[in-house]
mmCIF file of C-alpha atoms in Angstrom:
data_model
loop_
_atom_site.group_PDB
_atom_site.id
_atom_site.type_symbol
_atom_site.label_atom_id
_atom_site.label_comp_id
_atom_site.label_asym_id
_atom_site.label_seq_id
_atom_site.Cartn_x
_atom_site.Cartn_y
_atom_site.Cartn_z
ATOM 1 C CA MET A 181 -40.060 48.718 -55.385
ATOM 2 C CA THR A 182 -38.791 47.453 -51.739
ATOM 3 C CA PRO A 183 -39.927 44.329 -50.119
ATOM 4 C CA PHE A 184 -42.363 46.306 -47.818
ATOM 5 C CA GLU A 185 -44.281 47.992 -50.346
ATOM 6 C CA ARG A 186 -44.659 44.307 -52.729
ATOM 7 C CA ARG A 187 -45.810 43.564 -49.225
ATOM 8 C CA THR A 188 -48.393 46.322 -48.682
ATOM 9 C CA ARG A 189 -49.817 45.300 -52.809
ATOM 10 C CA ALA A 190 -50.521 42.127 -51.686
ATOM 11 C CA CYS A 191 -52.563 42.815 -48.848
ATOM 12 C CA GLN A 192 -54.349 45.384 -51.095
ATOM 13 C CA ASP A 193 -55.244 42.814 -53.656
ATOM 14 C CA ARG A 194 -56.001 40.330 -50.828
ATOM 15 C CA LEU A 195 -58.710 42.881 -49.270
ATOM 16 C CA ALA A 196 -60.430 43.765 -52.898
ATOM 17 C CA ALA A 197 -60.343 39.392 -52.924
ATOM 18 C CA ASP A 198 -61.791 39.416 -49.062
ATOM 19 C CA GLY A 199 -64.683 42.198 -50.038
ATOM 20 C CA ALA A 200 -63.040 43.924 -47.335
ATOM 21 C CA ASP A 201 -62.389 48.042 -47.840
ATOM 22 C CA ALA A 202 -59.656 48.865 -45.534
ATOM 23 C CA VAL A 203 -56.874 47.223 -43.102
ATOM 24 C CA VAL A 204 -56.433 49.363 -40.268
ATOM 25 C CA LEU A 205 -52.600 48.583 -38.105
ATOM 26 C CA PHE A 206 -51.334 50.460 -35.278
ATOM 27 C CA PRO A 207 -47.584 50.353 -34.262
ATOM 28 C CA SER A 208 -47.406 45.938 -34.331
ATOM 29 C CA ARG A 209 -45.768 43.415 -36.136
ATOM 30 C CA ASN A 210 -47.963 43.931 -38.816
ATOM 31 C CA LEU A 211 -46.945 47.624 -39.130
ATOM 32 C CA LEU A 212 -43.617 46.422 -39.492
ATOM 33 C CA TYR A 213 -44.328 43.717 -41.528
ATOM 34 C CA LEU A 214 -45.836 46.249 -44.774
ATOM 35 C CA ALA A 215 -44.321 49.547 -44.287
ATOM 36 C CA GLY A 216 -41.070 49.201 -42.408
ATOM 37 C CA PHE A 217 -41.397 50.723 -39.162
ATOM 38 C CA ASP A 218 -40.601 49.762 -36.059
ATOM 39 C CA GLU A 219 -42.050 51.202 -32.944
ATOM 40 C CA GLU A 220 -43.861 50.166 -29.685
ATOM 41 C CA PRO A 221 -47.410 50.931 -29.221
ATOM 42 C CA ALA A 222 -47.589 53.755 -26.684
ATOM 43 C CA GLU A 223 -50.535 56.628 -25.834
ATOM 44 C CA ARG A 224 -50.894 58.590 -28.974
ATOM 45 C CA HIS A 225 -52.504 57.739 -32.104
ATOM 46 C CA LEU A 226 -50.560 56.687 -34.536
ATOM 47 C CA PHE A 227 -52.043 54.147 -37.909
ATOM 48 C CA LEU A 228 -51.407 52.805 -41.351
ATOM 49 C CA PHE A 229 -54.700 53.573 -43.412
ATOM 50 C CA VAL A 230 -54.371 50.904 -46.143
ATOM 51 C CA PRO A 231 -57.269 51.147 -48.350
ATOM 52 C CA ARG A 232 -57.861 48.538 -50.985
ATOM 53 C CA GLU A 233 -57.055 51.372 -53.688
ATOM 54 C CA GLY A 234 -54.315 53.539 -54.123
ATOM 55 C CA ASP A 235 -51.701 54.591 -51.433
ATOM 56 C CA PRO A 236 -51.446 53.998 -47.921
ATOM 57 C CA VAL A 237 -51.475 56.887 -45.305
ATOM 58 C CA PHE A 238 -49.573 57.238 -42.090
ATOM 59 C CA PHE A 239 -51.672 58.960 -39.785
ATOM 60 C CA VAL A 240 -48.641 59.487 -36.792
ATOM 61 C CA PRO A 241 -48.007 62.228 -33.907
ATOM 62 C CA ASN A 242 -45.867 64.955 -35.316
ATOM 63 C CA LEU A 243 -42.786 64.151 -33.478
ATOM 64 C CA TYR A 244 -42.725 60.818 -35.711
ATOM 65 C CA GLU A 245 -43.048 62.730 -38.961
ATOM 66 C CA THR A 246 -39.343 62.550 -39.726
ATOM 67 C CA GLN A 247 -38.872 58.956 -38.332
ATOM 68 C CA ILE A 248 -41.224 57.677 -40.710
ATOM 69 C CA ARG A 249 -40.002 59.813 -43.531
ATOM 70 C CA ALA A 250 -36.559 58.359 -43.048
ATOM 71 C CA GLU A 251 -37.234 55.275 -42.577
ATOM 72 C CA SER A 252 -40.696 53.707 -44.677
ATOM 73 C CA TRP A 253 -41.673 53.346 -48.295
ATOM 74 C CA VAL A 254 -44.949 55.065 -47.491
ATOM 75 C CA ALA A 255 -45.046 58.887 -49.058
ATOM 76 C CA ASP A 256 -48.460 60.526 -47.518
ATOM 77 C CA VAL A 257 -47.572 60.636 -44.157
ATOM 78 C CA ARG A 258 -50.265 63.105 -42.488
ATOM 79 C CA THR A 259 -49.653 64.542 -38.503
ATOM 80 C CA TRP A 260 -51.170 65.932 -35.500
ATOM 81 C CA SER A 261 -50.087 68.122 -32.390
ATOM 82 C CA ASP A 262 -50.753 67.260 -28.766
ATOM 83 C CA ASP A 263 -52.806 69.909 -29.052
ATOM 84 C CA ASP A 264 -55.146 68.591 -31.823
ATOM 85 C CA ASP A 265 -58.092 66.156 -31.020
ATOM 86 C CA PRO A 266 -56.633 63.393 -33.435
ATOM 87 C CA VAL A 267 -60.196 62.140 -33.623
ATOM 88 C CA ALA A 268 -61.280 64.620 -35.234
ATOM 89 C CA ALA A 269 -58.152 64.281 -37.614
ATOM 90 C CA VAL A 270 -58.912 60.798 -37.603
ATOM 91 C CA ARG A 271 -62.525 61.368 -39.173
ATOM 92 C CA GLU A 272 -61.239 64.026 -41.873
ATOM 93 C CA LEU A 273 -58.934 61.122 -42.880
ATOM 94 C CA VAL A 274 -61.437 58.473 -43.136
ATOM 95 C CA SER A 275 -63.360 61.212 -44.969
ATOM 96 C CA ASP A 276 -61.015 62.067 -46.931
ATOM 97 C CA LEU A 277 -60.534 57.536 -48.194
ATOM 98 C CA GLY A 278 -63.728 57.633 -49.017
ATOM 99 C CA LEU A 279 -64.012 55.266 -46.400
ATOM 100 C CA ALA A 280 -67.751 55.205 -44.542
ATOM 101 C CA GLY A 281 -70.015 51.945 -44.311
ATOM 102 C CA GLY A 282 -67.965 48.782 -45.498
ATOM 103 C CA ARG A 283 -65.346 46.457 -43.930
ATOM 104 C CA VAL A 284 -62.370 47.583 -42.264
ATOM 105 C CA LEU A 285 -60.296 45.073 -40.725
ATOM 106 C CA VAL A 286 -58.464 46.507 -37.585
ATOM 107 C CA ASP A 287 -54.995 45.264 -36.237
ATOM 108 C CA ASP A 288 -55.173 42.198 -34.036
ATOM 109 C CA THR A 289 -53.312 43.166 -31.084
ATOM 110 C CA MET A 290 -54.688 47.396 -31.405
ATOM 111 C CA TRP A 291 -55.644 48.670 -28.490
ATOM 112 C CA ALA A 292 -59.221 48.864 -27.451
ATOM 113 C CA ARG A 293 -59.369 52.731 -26.650
ATOM 114 C CA PHE A 294 -58.335 53.087 -29.840
ATOM 115 C CA THR A 295 -60.302 50.190 -32.096
ATOM 116 C CA GLN A 296 -63.361 52.296 -29.508
ATOM 117 C CA ASP A 297 -62.270 55.444 -31.307
ATOM 118 C CA LEU A 298 -62.420 54.360 -35.164
ATOM 119 C CA ARG A 299 -65.743 53.014 -34.179
ATOM 120 C CA ALA A 300 -66.250 56.093 -33.186
ATOM 121 C CA VAL A 301 -65.784 57.745 -36.489
ATOM 122 C CA LEU A 302 -66.900 54.972 -38.927
ATOM 123 C CA PRO A 303 -70.038 53.271 -37.320
ATOM 124 C CA ASP A 304 -72.032 52.492 -39.737
ATOM 125 C CA ALA A 305 -68.541 49.956 -40.840
ATOM 126 C CA GLU A 306 -68.222 46.535 -40.092
ATOM 127 C CA PHE A 307 -64.920 45.199 -38.423
ATOM 128 C CA GLY A 308 -63.071 42.583 -38.699
ATOM 129 C CA LEU A 309 -59.196 41.085 -37.760
ATOM 130 C CA ALA A 310 -55.885 42.594 -40.426
ATOM 131 C CA SER A 311 -54.823 39.169 -39.833
ATOM 132 C CA ASP A 312 -57.785 37.741 -42.128
ATOM 133 C CA VAL A 313 -55.157 39.354 -44.787
ATOM 134 C CA VAL A 314 -52.201 39.905 -43.334
ATOM 135 C CA ALA A 315 -51.518 36.930 -41.206
ATOM 136 C CA PRO A 316 -51.768 34.700 -45.323
ATOM 137 C CA LEU A 317 -49.366 37.004 -46.076
ATOM 138 C CA ARG A 318 -47.156 36.937 -43.502
ATOM 139 C CA ALA A 319 -46.672 32.778 -43.391
ATOM 140 C CA THR A 320 -44.628 32.848 -46.743
ATOM 141 C CA LYS A 321 -41.306 34.144 -46.695
ATOM 142 C CA ASP A 322 -39.884 36.133 -49.246
ATOM 143 C CA ASP A 323 -36.330 35.919 -49.717
ATOM 144 C CA ALA A 324 -35.433 39.070 -47.692
ATOM 145 C CA GLU A 325 -36.731 37.511 -44.524
ATOM 146 C CA LEU A 326 -34.904 34.118 -45.737
ATOM 147 C CA ASP A 327 -31.943 35.897 -45.488
ATOM 148 C CA ALA A 328 -33.030 37.486 -42.130
ATOM 149 C CA LEU A 329 -34.401 33.558 -40.353
ATOM 150 C CA ARG A 330 -31.122 32.214 -41.654
ATOM 151 C CA ARG A 331 -28.358 34.408 -40.395
ATOM 152 C CA ALA A 332 -30.123 34.515 -36.683
ATOM 153 C CA GLY A 333 -29.874 30.559 -37.116
ATOM 154 C CA GLN A 334 -26.405 31.075 -37.517
ATOM 155 C CA VAL A 335 -26.024 33.054 -34.778
ATOM 156 C CA ALA A 336 -27.447 30.864 -32.420
ATOM 157 C CA ASP A 337 -26.057 27.705 -33.326
ATOM 158 C CA ALA A 338 -22.570 29.403 -33.108
ATOM 159 C CA ALA A 339 -23.691 30.309 -29.459
ATOM 160 C CA VAL A 340 -25.352 26.676 -28.186
ATOM 161 C CA GLU A 341 -21.521 25.136 -29.986
ATOM 162 C CA ARG A 342 -20.018 27.986 -27.128
ATOM 163 C CA VAL A 343 -22.023 26.942 -24.439
ATOM 164 C CA ARG A 344 -21.422 22.612 -25.471
ATOM 165 C CA ALA A 345 -17.730 23.668 -24.986
ATOM 166 C CA MET A 346 -17.798 24.559 -21.222
ATOM 167 C CA GLY A 347 -18.752 21.710 -20.566
ATOM 168 C CA SER A 348 -18.466 20.499 -17.190
ATOM 169 C CA ASP A 349 -18.249 24.328 -16.106
ATOM 170 C CA VAL A 350 -21.631 24.417 -16.219
ATOM 171 C CA LEU A 351 -21.829 22.507 -13.160
ATOM 172 C CA GLY A 352 -22.751 24.375 -9.964
ATOM 173 C CA MET A 353 -24.308 27.297 -11.808
ATOM 174 C CA THR A 354 -27.825 28.182 -11.217
ATOM 175 C CA GLU A 355 -30.076 28.132 -14.235
ATOM 176 C CA THR A 356 -30.115 31.728 -14.267
ATOM 177 C CA GLU A 357 -26.616 31.824 -14.567
ATOM 178 C CA LEU A 358 -26.462 29.677 -17.490
ATOM 179 C CA ALA A 359 -29.619 32.035 -18.672
ATOM 180 C CA ALA A 360 -27.460 35.411 -18.869
ATOM 181 C CA GLU A 361 -24.448 33.498 -20.240
ATOM 182 C CA ILE A 362 -26.175 32.037 -22.766
ATOM 183 C CA GLU A 363 -28.011 35.672 -23.498
ATOM 184 C CA ARG A 364 -23.781 37.311 -23.814
ATOM 185 C CA LEU A 365 -23.063 34.914 -26.257
ATOM 186 C CA LEU A 366 -26.258 35.252 -28.618
ATOM 187 C CA ALA A 367 -25.031 39.106 -28.242
ATOM 188 C CA ASP A 368 -21.261 38.465 -28.837
ATOM 189 C CA GLU A 369 -21.515 36.578 -31.854
ATOM 190 C CA GLY A 370 -24.737 39.292 -33.379
ATOM 191 C CA GLY A 371 -27.261 38.795 -32.153
ATOM 192 C CA GLU A 372 -29.681 41.165 -31.970
ATOM 193 C CA GLY A 373 -31.572 41.067 -28.658
ATOM 194 C CA ILE A 374 -34.124 38.138 -27.687
ATOM 195 C CA PRO A 375 -37.593 37.203 -29.217
ATOM 196 C CA PHE A 376 -37.960 35.557 -25.549
ATOM 197 C CA GLY A 377 -36.141 34.583 -22.230
ATOM 198 C CA PRO A 378 -33.935 31.748 -22.703
ATOM 199 C CA ILE A 379 -34.935 28.256 -21.293
ATOM 200 C CA VAL A 380 -32.907 25.858 -18.991
ATOM 201 C CA GLY A 381 -34.914 23.076 -17.458
ATOM 202 C CA SER A 382 -32.466 21.043 -15.688
ATOM 203 C CA GLY A 383 -32.897 17.941 -13.782
ATOM 204 C CA PRO A 384 -36.841 17.359 -13.020
ATOM 205 C CA ASN A 385 -37.414 21.296 -13.818
ATOM 206 C CA GLY A 386 -36.702 20.305 -17.665
ATOM 207 C CA ALA A 387 -40.548 18.040 -18.088
ATOM 208 C CA MET A 388 -42.001 21.392 -17.469
ATOM 209 C CA PRO A 389 -42.289 22.492 -21.160
ATOM 210 C CA HIS A 390 -42.211 26.065 -20.455
ATOM 211 C CA HIS A 391 -40.081 26.354 -17.493
ATOM 212 C CA THR A 392 -38.156 29.519 -18.054
ATOM 213 C CA ASP A 393 -35.410 29.022 -15.435
ATOM 214 C CA SER A 394 -34.571 29.508 -11.656
ATOM 215 C CA ASP A 395 -31.790 29.238 -8.960
ATOM 216 C CA ARG A 396 -31.151 25.781 -9.110
ATOM 217 C CA ILE A 397 -28.086 24.901 -9.050
ATOM 218 C CA ILE A 398 -26.758 22.277 -12.623
ATOM 219 C CA GLU A 399 -25.433 18.688 -11.206
ATOM 220 C CA SER A 400 -23.637 16.075 -12.614
ATOM 221 C CA GLY A 401 -25.656 13.921 -14.493
ATOM 222 C CA ASP A 402 -28.967 16.330 -15.067
ATOM 223 C CA PRO A 403 -29.554 16.230 -18.900
ATOM 224 C CA VAL A 404 -30.804 19.870 -19.302
ATOM 225 C CA VAL A 405 -33.080 21.941 -21.795
ATOM 226 C CA LEU A 406 -32.063 24.520 -23.926
ATOM 227 C CA ASP A 407 -34.124 26.336 -26.014
ATOM 228 C CA PHE A 408 -33.524 29.539 -26.849
ATOM 229 C CA GLY A 409 -32.658 32.176 -30.094
ATOM 230 C CA THR A 410 -32.286 35.544 -30.989
ATOM 231 C CA ARG A 411 -32.974 38.245 -33.515
ATOM 232 C CA VAL A 412 -31.563 39.419 -36.894
ATOM 233 C CA ASP A 413 -32.536 42.373 -38.900
ATOM 234 C CA HIS A 414 -36.165 41.646 -36.861
ATOM 235 C CA TYR A 415 -36.481 38.083 -37.215
ATOM 236 C CA PRO A 416 -35.327 35.234 -34.772
ATOM 237 C CA SER A 417 -33.767 31.950 -34.065
ATOM 238 C CA ASP A 418 -35.403 29.124 -32.489
ATOM 239 C CA GLN A 419 -33.721 26.046 -31.067
ATOM 240 C CA THR A 420 -33.774 23.571 -28.461
ATOM 241 C CA ARG A 421 -30.666 21.190 -26.628
ATOM 242 C CA THR A 422 -31.199 18.567 -24.578
ATOM 243 C CA ILE A 423 -27.499 18.228 -23.045
ATOM 244 C CA VAL A 424 -26.052 16.024 -20.135
ATOM 245 C CA PHE A 425 -22.471 18.466 -19.496
ATOM 246 C CA ALA A 426 -21.104 16.034 -17.805
ATOM 247 C CA GLY A 427 -21.408 12.477 -15.321
ATOM 248 C CA ASP A 428 -24.056 9.850 -16.210
ATOM 249 C CA PRO A 429 -27.839 10.558 -16.955
ATOM 250 C CA PRO A 430 -30.771 9.009 -15.423
ATOM 251 C CA ALA A 431 -30.837 5.637 -16.440
ATOM 252 C CA GLU A 432 -34.336 5.955 -18.455
ATOM 253 C CA PHE A 433 -32.423 9.587 -20.033
ATOM 254 C CA GLU A 434 -30.464 7.934 -23.130
ATOM 255 C CA ARG A 435 -33.663 5.644 -24.560
ATOM 256 C CA VAL A 436 -35.981 8.904 -24.248
ATOM 257 C CA HIS A 437 -33.297 11.602 -26.581
ATOM 258 C CA GLU A 438 -33.350 8.172 -29.037
ATOM 259 C CA VAL A 439 -37.086 8.730 -29.385
ATOM 260 C CA VAL A 440 -37.711 12.258 -29.187
ATOM 261 C CA GLN A 441 -34.369 12.777 -32.308
ATOM 262 C CA GLU A 442 -36.605 9.746 -34.204
ATOM 263 C CA ALA A 443 -39.412 11.381 -34.049
ATOM 264 C CA ARG A 444 -37.779 14.698 -34.883
ATOM 265 C CA THR A 445 -36.364 12.997 -37.875
ATOM 266 C CA ALA A 446 -38.863 11.904 -39.736
ATOM 267 C CA ALA A 447 -41.091 14.880 -39.034
ATOM 268 C CA VAL A 448 -38.382 16.619 -41.224
ATOM 269 C CA GLU A 449 -38.049 13.957 -43.533
ATOM 270 C CA ALA A 450 -42.022 14.364 -43.828
ATOM 271 C CA VAL A 451 -41.847 18.164 -44.818
ATOM 272 C CA GLU A 452 -42.874 18.696 -48.313
ATOM 273 C CA PRO A 453 -44.987 21.581 -50.012
ATOM 274 C CA GLY A 454 -48.988 20.306 -50.461
ATOM 275 C CA VAL A 455 -48.818 18.005 -46.545
ATOM 276 C CA PRO A 456 -51.132 18.943 -44.605
ATOM 277 C CA ALA A 457 -49.717 20.957 -40.876
ATOM 278 C CA GLY A 458 -51.625 17.883 -38.952
ATOM 279 C CA ASP A 459 -49.697 14.850 -41.098
ATOM 280 C CA ILE A 460 -46.460 16.127 -39.670
ATOM 281 C CA ASP A 461 -47.583 16.661 -35.826
ATOM 282 C CA ALA A 462 -49.084 12.807 -36.838
ATOM 283 C CA THR A 463 -45.447 11.719 -38.013
ATOM 284 C CA ALA A 464 -43.230 12.762 -34.762
ATOM 285 C CA ARG A 465 -46.531 12.041 -32.866
ATOM 286 C CA GLU A 466 -46.644 8.293 -33.607
ATOM 287 C CA VAL A 467 -42.731 7.299 -33.394
ATOM 288 C CA ILE A 468 -43.063 8.938 -29.654
ATOM 289 C CA GLU A 469 -46.707 6.648 -29.098
ATOM 290 C CA ASP A 470 -45.124 3.442 -30.452
ATOM 291 C CA ALA A 471 -42.273 4.144 -28.132
ATOM 292 C CA GLY A 472 -44.961 3.672 -25.181
ATOM 293 C CA TYR A 473 -44.650 7.454 -24.550
ATOM 294 C CA GLY A 474 -47.902 9.283 -25.742
ATOM 295 C CA ASP A 475 -48.815 10.220 -22.906
ATOM 296 C CA ARG A 476 -46.026 12.510 -22.266
ATOM 297 C CA PHE A 477 -45.973 14.364 -25.716
ATOM 298 C CA ILE A 478 -47.877 17.233 -24.401
ATOM 299 C CA HIS A 479 -47.877 19.945 -26.650
ATOM 300 C CA ARG A 480 -47.791 20.364 -30.866
ATOM 301 C CA THR A 481 -45.336 19.746 -33.001
ATOM 302 C CA GLY A 482 -45.066 23.556 -33.934
ATOM 303 C CA HIS A 483 -45.504 26.849 -34.733
ATOM 304 C CA GLY A 484 -44.367 29.470 -37.872
ATOM 305 C CA VAL A 485 -42.049 31.315 -37.006
ATOM 306 C CA GLY A 486 -41.492 34.921 -38.670
ATOM 307 C CA LEU A 487 -41.733 38.291 -37.762
ATOM 308 C CA ASP A 488 -43.518 36.519 -33.922
ATOM 309 C CA VAL A 489 -41.858 33.491 -32.089
ATOM 310 C CA HIS A 490 -45.045 32.147 -32.469
ATOM 311 C CA GLU A 491 -47.103 32.999 -36.068
ATOM 312 C CA ASP A 492 -49.246 30.484 -38.654
ATOM 313 C CA PRO A 493 -48.743 27.957 -39.776
ATOM 314 C CA TYR A 494 -49.115 25.715 -36.433
ATOM 315 C CA ILE A 495 -47.981 22.430 -36.635
ATOM 316 C CA VAL A 496 -50.648 20.947 -34.224
ATOM 317 C CA ALA A 497 -52.997 17.626 -34.673
ATOM 318 C CA GLY A 498 -55.749 18.133 -37.099
ATOM 319 C CA SER A 499 -54.513 20.656 -38.822
ATOM 320 C CA ASP A 500 -55.766 20.749 -42.455
ATOM 321 C CA ARG A 501 -54.000 23.539 -43.813
ATOM 322 C CA GLN A 502 -51.897 22.803 -46.613
ATOM 323 C CA LEU A 503 -47.291 22.779 -46.244
ATOM 324 C CA GLU A 504 -46.697 25.992 -48.830
ATOM 325 C CA VAL A 505 -43.364 26.513 -50.289
ATOM 326 C CA GLY A 506 -41.720 29.407 -48.193
ATOM 327 C CA ASN A 507 -43.262 27.978 -45.129
ATOM 328 C CA VAL A 508 -41.122 28.585 -42.294
ATOM 329 C CA PHE A 509 -41.696 26.687 -38.748
ATOM 330 C CA SER A 510 -40.453 25.003 -35.464
ATOM 331 C CA ILE A 511 -40.405 20.843 -35.278
ATOM 332 C CA GLU A 512 -39.709 20.357 -31.584
ATOM 333 C CA PRO A 513 -41.123 17.072 -30.306
ATOM 334 C CA GLY A 514 -40.886 16.607 -26.165
ATOM 335 C CA ILE A 515 -41.148 14.016 -23.744
ATOM 336 C CA TYR A 516 -41.677 14.918 -20.500
ATOM 337 C CA LEU A 517 -41.632 12.519 -17.097
ATOM 338 C CA PRO A 518 -42.844 14.568 -14.378
ATOM 339 C CA ASP A 519 -40.039 14.817 -11.170
ATOM 340 C CA GLU A 520 -37.142 13.735 -13.513
ATOM 341 C CA PHE A 521 -36.571 14.890 -16.926
ATOM 342 C CA GLY A 522 -37.789 16.774 -19.433
ATOM 343 C CA VAL A 523 -35.987 16.290 -23.762
ATOM 344 C CA ARG A 524 -37.229 18.215 -26.617
ATOM 345 C CA ILE A 525 -35.080 18.803 -30.112
ATOM 346 C CA GLU A 526 -35.724 21.945 -31.972
ATOM 347 C CA ASP A 527 -35.231 22.879 -35.351
ATOM 348 C CA LEU A 528 -36.287 25.591 -37.524
ATOM 349 C CA VAL A 529 -37.116 24.472 -41.723
ATOM 350 C CA VAL A 530 -38.333 26.078 -44.225
ATOM 351 C CA VAL A 531 -40.785 24.702 -46.882
ATOM 352 C CA THR A 532 -38.971 23.925 -50.442
ATOM 353 C CA GLU A 533 -39.599 22.772 -53.657
ATOM 354 C CA ASP A 534 -39.033 19.300 -52.912
ATOM 355 C CA GLY A 535 -38.721 19.428 -49.068
ATOM 356 C CA ALA A 536 -37.248 20.752 -46.190
ATOM 357 C CA GLU A 537 -34.172 23.023 -45.533
ATOM 358 C CA LEU A 538 -32.946 23.464 -42.259
ATOM 359 C CA LEU A 539 -31.657 26.424 -40.242
ATOM 360 C CA ASN A 540 -30.479 24.658 -37.295
ATOM 361 C CA ASP A 541 -27.229 22.436 -38.071
ATOM 362 C CA THR A 542 -25.523 21.978 -34.947
ATOM 363 C CA ASP A 543 -25.067 18.564 -32.720
ATOM 364 C CA ARG A 544 -28.605 17.064 -31.889
ATOM 365 C CA GLY A 545 -26.962 14.683 -29.874
ATOM 366 C CA TRP A 546 -26.834 14.569 -25.644
ATOM 367 C CA ARG A 547 -23.409 14.398 -24.959
ATOM 368 C CA VAL A 548 -20.962 17.470 -24.888
#
């Protein structure tokens, strides 16, 4: 049994436990997770029906048939052509599957036109979201997923070391030029695209957590927040380092960096199965608050990472969700001083039986 079939059967178990009759996916991360087929959404009807019992069924435009049979484990592939009425064909399929009323869960990101068509052919059904059954599965990574995440982390580690080695050569570059160089290095190290545009925030721009890049020239003494990752076999890495490439940073910078480093370390050490996610956030936040910077830590401590770079579990204040073996998430405390600089240090961790495994293993200091 392939990992994709195992996940689909586990999804069916959750459908039964949830009292739902089927989940219907369209091109999305959820579809990739269950069927092993990766495609961007488009204007044609392309669905995967996963009934509570029996085998899943693909409903696809005929131009995808050969591709899907080659790439997916799903054997039942129903096709329609451009001169067919896809809604009528879907109506026939749901009849074959015995779906009429009941509860049907649709992909969270499914385009409205497709959900409307499903409602039209299932007027008596109660609709919900696929995340009710798929998100808990995706939050716990299997061996194949962990292997890809580890390799993606190794690529990012290699790239950040090469960025550090640039040293004072970075001075005079714009943030945008350095972001482009980071993308090149990630590809050179074996990365397969990027899950998000690299963040390069120099000097005061580093005080904006989601600043991407600009034509600001990196100068001597600038703290530079570097947040980037790549994909390997569809799974991303995500790490942040704050570096001064040459010169002396602002007077307060060293203290701020030390506090953020302490917060990151404390949060990592607090990770173990059964601990509420909110406790990890509280551990990092307490260190920063005790140092007098509590109001400058303006985001959650972390987020789950999988096929999506932001997914369950979220490491956020007040969350009582208990961590489970196989959860993967970021720990990324930060302090941001407006118009001055910012500091963030981020690593990905896997929850293990007795703590946490780090997926990043590079220098977290600020000196090159």
